[in-house]
Short mmCIF file of C-alpha atoms in Angstrom, two decimals:
data_model
loop_
_atom_site.label_atom_id
_atom_site.label_comp_id
_atom_site.label_asym_id
_atom_site.label_seq_id
_atom_site.Cartn_x
_atom_site.Cartn_y
_atom_site.Cartn_z
CA MET A 188 72.43 70.01 113.96
CA LEU A 189 76.09 69.82 112.95
CA TYR A 190 78.85 72.43 112.98
CA VAL A 191 80.83 72.30 109.74
CA THR A 192 84.16 74.11 109.76
CA ALA A 193 87.71 73.93 108.49
CA CYS A 194 91.05 74.22 110.25
CA TYR A 195 94.66 73.49 109.30
CA ALA A 196 94.02 69.73 109.51
CA GLY A 197 90.96 69.53 107.23
CA VAL A 198 87.18 69.84 107.17
CA PHE A 199 85.25 68.71 110.26
CA ALA A 200 81.62 68.12 111.18
CA LEU A 201 81.05 68.39 114.94
CA ASP A 202 77.93 67.60 116.92
CA LYS A 203 76.49 69.94 119.57
CA ASP A 204 78.90 68.48 122.16
CA PHE A 205 81.85 69.04 119.77
CA ASN A 206 82.37 65.35 119.12
CA VAL A 207 83.72 64.66 115.64
CA ALA A 208 80.85 63.32 113.53
CA ALA A 209 82.79 63.30 110.26
CA PHE A 210 86.08 64.61 108.93
CA SER A 211 88.23 64.69 105.82
CA LEU A 212 91.90 65.62 106.07
CA PHE A 213 93.81 67.97 103.81
CA PRO A 214 96.96 66.76 102.03
CA ARG A 215 99.91 67.33 104.36
CA ASP A 216 101.36 70.13 102.24
CA ALA A 217 101.43 73.76 103.44
CA ALA A 218 100.76 75.31 100.01
CA THR A 219 97.78 73.00 99.40
CA ILE A 220 96.34 73.65 102.87
CA LYS A 221 96.61 77.40 102.37
CA GLU A 222 94.82 77.16 99.02
CA ARG A 223 92.07 74.86 100.38
CA LEU A 224 91.34 77.18 103.30
CA HIS A 225 91.28 80.18 100.97
CA VAL A 226 88.72 78.71 98.57
CA LEU A 227 86.55 77.35 101.39
CA ARG A 228 86.30 80.81 102.91
CA LYS A 229 85.36 82.16 99.49
CA GLY A 230 82.45 79.71 99.29
CA VAL A 231 84.02 77.21 96.88
CA THR A 232 83.69 73.52 97.70
CA THR A 233 86.68 71.17 97.97
CA PRO A 234 86.98 67.37 97.88
CA GLU A 235 87.27 67.39 101.68
CA LEU A 236 84.01 69.32 102.10
CA ASP A 237 82.26 67.05 99.59
CA GLU A 238 83.39 63.97 101.53
CA VAL A 239 82.22 65.32 104.89
CA LEU A 240 78.80 66.36 103.58
CA ALA A 241 78.35 63.05 101.77
CA THR A 242 78.50 61.25 105.13
CA ALA A 243 76.54 63.84 107.15
CA LYS A 244 73.30 62.34 108.43
CA ASP A 245 72.03 65.61 109.89
CA LYS A 246 70.92 68.07 107.20
CA ALA A 247 70.86 71.12 109.50
CA LEU A 248 74.29 72.75 109.38
CA VAL A 249 75.85 75.73 111.12
CA THR A 250 79.03 76.91 109.39
CA ASP A 251 81.50 79.76 109.17
CA LEU A 252 82.33 78.81 105.57
CA GLY A 253 80.69 80.30 102.48
CA PHE A 254 79.48 77.19 100.63
CA GLU A 255 76.00 76.44 99.33
CA TYR A 256 74.93 72.80 99.13
CA GLU A 257 71.69 71.37 97.83
CA GLY A 258 69.71 69.27 100.30
CA PHE A 259 71.05 70.99 103.43
CA GLU A 260 69.59 73.67 105.66
CA ILE A 261 72.61 75.93 106.13
CA THR A 262 72.96 78.66 108.75
CA ARG A 263 75.97 80.89 108.24
CA GLU A 264 77.42 82.03 111.57
CA PRO A 265 80.99 83.38 111.66
CA GLY A 266 82.73 82.56 114.93
CA ASN A 267 80.16 79.94 115.89
CA PRO A 268 80.97 77.61 118.83
CA GLY A 269 82.00 74.75 116.53
CA ALA A 270 84.41 76.93 114.58
CA GLN A 271 85.87 78.28 117.82
CA TYR A 272 86.29 74.76 119.19
CA ALA A 273 88.11 73.57 116.05
CA ALA A 274 90.41 76.60 116.04
CA SER A 275 91.25 76.18 119.74
CA ASN A 276 91.74 72.41 119.53
CA VAL A 277 93.46 72.11 116.15
CA ARG A 278 96.44 70.35 117.76
CA LYS A 279 94.22 67.74 119.40
CA LEU A 280 92.21 67.18 116.22
CA ALA A 281 95.34 66.96 114.07
CA VAL A 282 96.92 64.22 116.18
CA GLU A 283 93.76 62.26 117.02
CA THR A 284 92.68 62.06 113.37
CA GLY A 285 96.14 61.05 112.18
CA PHE A 286 96.76 64.24 110.20
CA VAL A 287 100.18 64.41 111.86
CA LYS A 288 101.99 61.84 113.95
CA ASP A 289 103.10 64.27 116.66
CA GLN A 290 103.28 67.91 117.73
CA GLN A 291 106.72 68.39 116.16
CA GLU A 292 105.37 67.58 112.72
CA LEU A 293 102.46 69.98 113.23
CA ASN A 294 104.81 72.74 114.42
CA ALA A 295 106.88 72.43 111.26
CA LEU A 296 103.73 72.59 109.13
CA LEU A 297 102.38 75.65 111.00
CA SER A 298 105.71 77.43 110.62
CA GLU A 299 105.74 76.78 106.89
CA LEU A 300 102.14 78.01 106.62
CA ALA A 301 103.05 81.21 108.48
CA ARG A 302 105.96 81.84 106.15
CA LEU A 303 103.85 81.23 103.06
CA GLU A 304 101.11 83.56 104.29
CA THR A 305 103.45 86.39 105.21
CA LYS A 306 105.43 86.00 101.99
CA GLU A 307 102.25 86.18 99.92
CA LYS A 308 100.90 89.17 101.80
CA LEU A 309 104.12 91.08 101.12
CA LYS A 310 104.13 90.54 97.35
CA ALA A 311 104.08 93.69 95.26
CA LYS A 312 100.78 95.57 95.27
CA PRO A 313 99.66 98.48 93.05
CA ASN A 314 99.90 100.93 95.96
CA LYS A 315 102.61 101.05 98.60
CA ASP A 316 100.05 101.67 101.36
CA LYS A 317 98.46 98.32 100.51
CA ILE A 318 101.85 96.67 100.96
CA VAL A 319 102.35 98.01 104.47
CA ALA A 320 98.74 97.16 105.36
CA GLN A 321 99.46 93.54 104.42
CA ALA A 322 102.67 93.65 106.45
CA VAL A 323 100.62 94.68 109.49
CA ALA A 324 98.21 91.79 108.84
CA SER A 325 101.20 89.44 108.60
CA ILE A 326 102.51 90.66 111.94
CA GLU A 327 99.09 90.04 113.48
CA ASP A 328 99.07 86.51 112.01
CA LEU A 329 102.55 85.80 113.36
CA THR A 330 101.60 87.16 116.78
CA GLU A 331 98.59 84.85 116.96
CA ILE A 332 100.54 81.75 115.88
CA ALA A 333 103.50 82.56 118.16
CA ASN A 334 101.17 83.01 121.13
CA VAL A 335 99.46 79.67 120.46
CA MET A 336 102.83 77.92 120.24
CA SER A 337 104.05 79.73 123.37
CA GLU A 338 101.02 78.58 125.32
CA ARG A 339 101.72 74.99 124.33
CA LEU A 340 105.39 75.40 125.19
CA HIS A 341 104.61 76.66 128.71
CA GLU A 342 102.36 73.66 129.36
CA TRP A 343 104.77 71.17 127.79
CA TYR A 344 108.05 72.33 129.35
CA GLY A 345 106.25 73.12 132.61
CA ILE A 346 105.89 69.38 133.21
CA TYR A 347 109.68 69.15 133.44
CA HIS A 348 110.69 72.58 134.76
CA PRO A 349 107.73 74.55 136.20
CA GLU A 350 110.00 77.03 138.01
CA LEU A 351 111.22 78.62 134.76
CA GLU A 352 107.86 80.31 134.26
CA ARG A 353 108.37 82.29 137.46
CA LYS A 354 111.72 83.57 136.21
CA THR A 355 110.42 85.04 132.97
CA ARG A 356 106.90 85.92 131.82
CA ASP A 357 108.11 86.98 128.38
CA ASN A 358 107.18 84.28 125.85
CA GLU A 359 110.17 84.82 123.57
CA LYS A 360 112.68 84.84 126.44
CA TYR A 361 111.02 81.72 127.85
CA ALA A 362 111.41 79.89 124.54
CA GLN A 363 114.99 81.12 124.09
CA ALA A 364 115.92 79.92 127.58
CA ILE A 365 114.75 76.42 126.64
CA VAL A 366 116.70 76.52 123.36
CA ASP A 367 119.78 77.60 125.32
CA GLY A 368 119.37 74.61 127.64
CA ALA A 369 117.92 76.14 130.80
CA LYS A 370 118.90 74.11 133.86
CA ARG A 371 116.24 73.22 136.37
CA GLU A 372 116.74 73.47 140.12
CA GLU A 373 117.82 70.54 142.24
CA ASP A 374 114.64 70.75 144.32
CA THR A 375 112.30 71.15 141.35
CA ILE A 376 108.75 69.87 141.62
CA GLY A 377 108.88 68.98 137.92
CA THR A 378 108.67 65.46 136.53
CA TYR A 379 111.65 63.62 135.07
CA ILE A 380 111.38 63.08 131.33
CA GLU A 381 113.64 61.36 128.81
CA GLU A 382 116.24 63.27 126.78
CA ASP A 383 114.38 62.47 123.56
CA ASP A 384 111.27 64.12 124.99
CA LEU A 385 113.30 67.18 125.95
CA GLU A 386 114.69 67.41 122.43
CA GLN A 387 111.18 67.62 120.98
CA ILE A 388 110.38 70.45 123.39
CA ARG A 389 113.56 72.27 122.34
CA LEU A 390 112.57 71.93 118.68
CA HIS A 391 109.18 73.43 119.50
CA ALA A 392 110.91 76.26 121.38
CA ALA A 393 113.26 76.93 118.45
CA GLU A 394 110.32 77.24 116.05
CA THR A 395 108.63 79.64 118.47
CA VAL A 396 111.75 81.81 118.69
CA ASP A 397 111.93 81.89 114.88
CA LEU A 398 108.34 83.15 114.67
CA PHE A 399 109.08 85.98 117.09
CA GLY A 400 112.17 86.80 115.03
CA LEU A 401 110.16 86.90 111.81
CA LYS A 402 107.61 89.19 113.44
CA ARG A 403 110.43 91.52 114.52
CA ASP A 404 111.81 91.52 110.96
CA TYR A 405 108.48 92.75 109.61
CA GLU A 406 108.25 95.43 112.29
CA MET A 407 111.70 96.66 111.24
CA TYR A 408 110.51 96.60 107.63
CA LEU A 409 107.59 98.87 108.56
CA GLU A 410 109.94 101.28 110.31
CA ARG A 411 111.97 101.51 107.08
CA ALA A 412 109.02 101.64 104.69
CA MET A 413 106.53 103.94 106.39
CA PRO A 414 108.45 107.26 106.01
CA GLY A 415 108.26 106.71 102.25
CA VAL A 416 104.57 105.77 102.28
CA ALA A 417 103.14 108.43 104.59
CA PRO A 418 105.89 110.65 106.04
CA ASN A 419 103.57 113.06 107.82
CA THR A 420 101.33 110.39 109.37
CA THR A 421 104.42 108.42 110.38
CA ALA A 422 105.98 111.44 112.06
CA VAL A 423 102.84 112.10 114.10
CA ALA A 424 101.76 108.54 114.93
CA GLY A 425 104.99 106.56 114.65
CA PRO A 426 105.65 103.95 111.92
CA ILE A 427 103.89 100.95 113.48
CA LEU A 428 100.76 102.82 114.61
CA ALA A 429 100.56 104.69 111.28
CA ALA A 430 100.73 101.39 109.40
CA LYS A 431 98.05 99.86 111.64
CA MET A 432 95.75 102.81 111.03
CA ILE A 433 96.19 102.57 107.25
CA LYS A 434 95.48 98.84 107.44
CA HIS A 435 92.41 99.33 109.61
CA ALA A 436 91.07 102.13 107.42
CA GLY A 437 91.66 100.06 104.26
CA SER A 438 94.07 102.44 102.53
CA LEU A 439 95.81 105.78 102.93
CA GLU A 440 93.09 107.34 100.77
CA ARG A 441 90.33 106.14 103.09
CA LEU A 442 92.26 107.30 106.15
CA ALA A 443 92.72 110.73 104.55
CA LYS A 444 88.97 111.02 103.95
CA MET A 445 88.04 110.17 107.53
CA PRO A 446 87.10 112.93 109.99
CA ALA A 447 89.21 113.25 113.13
CA SER A 448 86.38 111.84 115.26
CA THR A 449 86.42 108.60 113.26
CA ILE A 450 90.20 108.36 113.39
CA GLN A 451 90.07 108.77 117.17
CA LEU A 452 87.86 105.68 117.51
CA LEU A 453 89.47 103.62 114.75
CA GLY A 454 89.92 100.13 116.19
CA ALA A 455 87.31 100.64 118.93
CA GLU A 456 84.30 99.70 116.82
CA LYS A 457 83.30 96.77 119.04
CA ALA A 458 83.49 98.88 122.18
CA LEU A 459 81.43 101.62 120.51
CA PHE A 460 78.82 99.08 119.45
CA ARG A 461 78.62 97.70 123.00
CA PHE A 462 78.15 101.24 124.33
CA MET A 463 75.37 102.01 121.85
CA LYS A 464 73.66 98.71 122.64
CA SER A 465 73.89 99.35 126.39
CA ARG A 466 72.45 102.84 126.02
CA LYS A 467 69.63 101.48 123.90
CA GLN A 468 68.86 98.99 126.65
CA GLY A 469 68.68 101.81 129.20
CA ALA A 470 72.09 101.55 130.87
CA ARG A 471 72.71 105.16 131.88
CA ASP A 472 76.15 104.51 133.36
CA ALA A 473 77.56 103.16 130.07
CA ARG A 474 80.51 105.20 128.80
CA PRO A 475 81.64 105.53 125.18
CA PRO A 476 85.24 104.62 124.27
CA LYS A 477 87.68 107.54 124.11
CA TYR A 478 90.14 106.00 121.66
CA GLY A 479 90.94 102.89 119.68
CA LEU A 480 94.33 102.17 118.11
CA LEU A 481 95.56 105.54 119.38
CA PHE A 482 95.78 104.05 122.88
CA THR A 483 99.28 102.73 122.08
CA HIS A 484 100.65 106.19 121.24
CA PRO A 485 103.20 107.40 123.85
CA TYR A 486 101.34 110.68 124.40
CA ILE A 487 98.22 108.81 125.52
CA GLN A 488 100.15 106.18 127.46
CA HIS A 489 101.94 108.87 129.49
CA ALA A 490 98.92 111.13 129.98
CA PRO A 491 96.92 111.06 133.24
CA GLN A 492 93.67 109.14 132.95
CA GLU A 493 91.52 112.28 133.13
CA LYS A 494 93.40 113.94 130.25
CA ARG A 495 93.66 111.04 127.85
CA GLY A 496 90.43 111.96 126.07
CA LYS A 497 91.69 115.47 125.24
CA VAL A 498 95.08 114.16 124.16
CA ALA A 499 93.37 111.58 121.93
CA ARG A 500 91.29 114.31 120.26
CA ALA A 501 94.36 116.44 119.61
CA LEU A 502 96.28 113.46 118.27
CA ALA A 503 93.42 112.35 116.01
CA ALA A 504 93.05 115.88 114.61
CA LYS A 505 96.75 116.04 113.76
CA ILE A 506 96.75 112.54 112.21
CA SER A 507 93.76 113.58 110.10
CA MET A 508 95.71 116.60 108.79
CA ALA A 509 98.84 114.52 108.23
CA ALA A 510 97.01 111.79 106.30
CA LYS A 511 95.33 114.38 104.06
CA THR A 512 98.71 115.96 103.33
CA ASP A 513 100.26 112.55 102.58
CA PHE A 514 97.50 111.57 100.18
CA TYR A 515 96.61 114.84 98.45
CA SER A 516 99.58 117.22 98.36
CA LYS A 517 102.42 114.76 99.10
CA GLU A 518 104.23 117.65 100.84
CA ASP A 519 106.49 116.69 103.73
CA ARG A 520 105.37 118.78 106.69
CA SER A 521 106.32 116.19 109.28
CA GLU A 522 108.48 118.45 111.47
CA THR A 523 105.78 121.13 111.59
CA TYR A 524 103.09 118.62 112.53
CA LYS A 525 105.27 117.04 115.22
CA THR A 526 106.10 120.42 116.74
CA ASP A 527 102.48 121.57 116.68
CA LEU A 528 101.28 118.36 118.31
CA GLU A 529 103.94 118.48 121.00
CA LYS A 530 102.95 122.08 121.81
CA LYS A 531 99.25 121.17 121.98
CA VAL A 532 99.86 118.21 124.28
CA LYS A 533 101.96 120.36 126.61
CA GLU A 534 99.09 122.86 126.80
CA ILE A 535 96.67 120.06 127.71
CA MET A 536 99.02 118.77 130.39
CA ALA A 537 99.36 122.26 131.86
CA GLU A 538 95.61 122.72 132.21
CA LYS A 539 94.20 122.47 135.72
#
């Protein structure tokens, strides 16, 4: 059995121990890589996939891609162990297979890919709610890439200056400190490295800072755009949470058609599924989730644990009303909804 998957470097066939059995690299061009990954996920073959399968001796394949290929027994399994390994070890695979010569070259390529993806996702769409939904997806992409690069930066710079990590746990501040030339202590336990090595780490840190900056730009964009897309929902939920809920629902229309109970658990589908599965298996102490995306709302964050469920229900009910108003009547009742919600939450807090 072979795992067949694709990552930024190319198409890979891995054996059960995740050793590379065959591979074919993408051209080292961000636009081409983005297009290749897109068509592979849609089930279209590429020259790289053809090359890997032509050399595959094992005809039993497990893949997260959508292709069909004559002569192979294909099991489609999204998130399979091979796909997870390739995604987690893309840096190792990229260097060991000669896709890039070093981490600096890969960082530049990943940054360009991130910019292409976010730029494409923010192109004009027929409906404004679809635009902000794509902006949310772009922020999620940038967060994932920035976190991966931050993890590498901590490990890399930690060889030279391990004490810096104790001074700041914030990934962006950590990267910025390196860009600004953070000085290590005289009694450091870090290892001496050459200035050229340090320069490569600073370049990596600078790219990481840029990604965090781009993410912040898109968050500011959402804060500007959301009052024009869904003023009532934005007033009740806040611009970022409102945009996330529209994205998760699929559109403002779909959010408007959802009952309050569904809105309350939007984003908690996996937890709800685990609860239902546990109950089915006889686990009587299993508890259902009380909220999903709503957890980030200040009213829930500041509520005592025992009252969060009631606050979540009140918040979901008001968001449901606000979304319906935004989609159907287009009337701006944001101040009324905010006042009503604030009053309801105060009543819940006053209950004994």
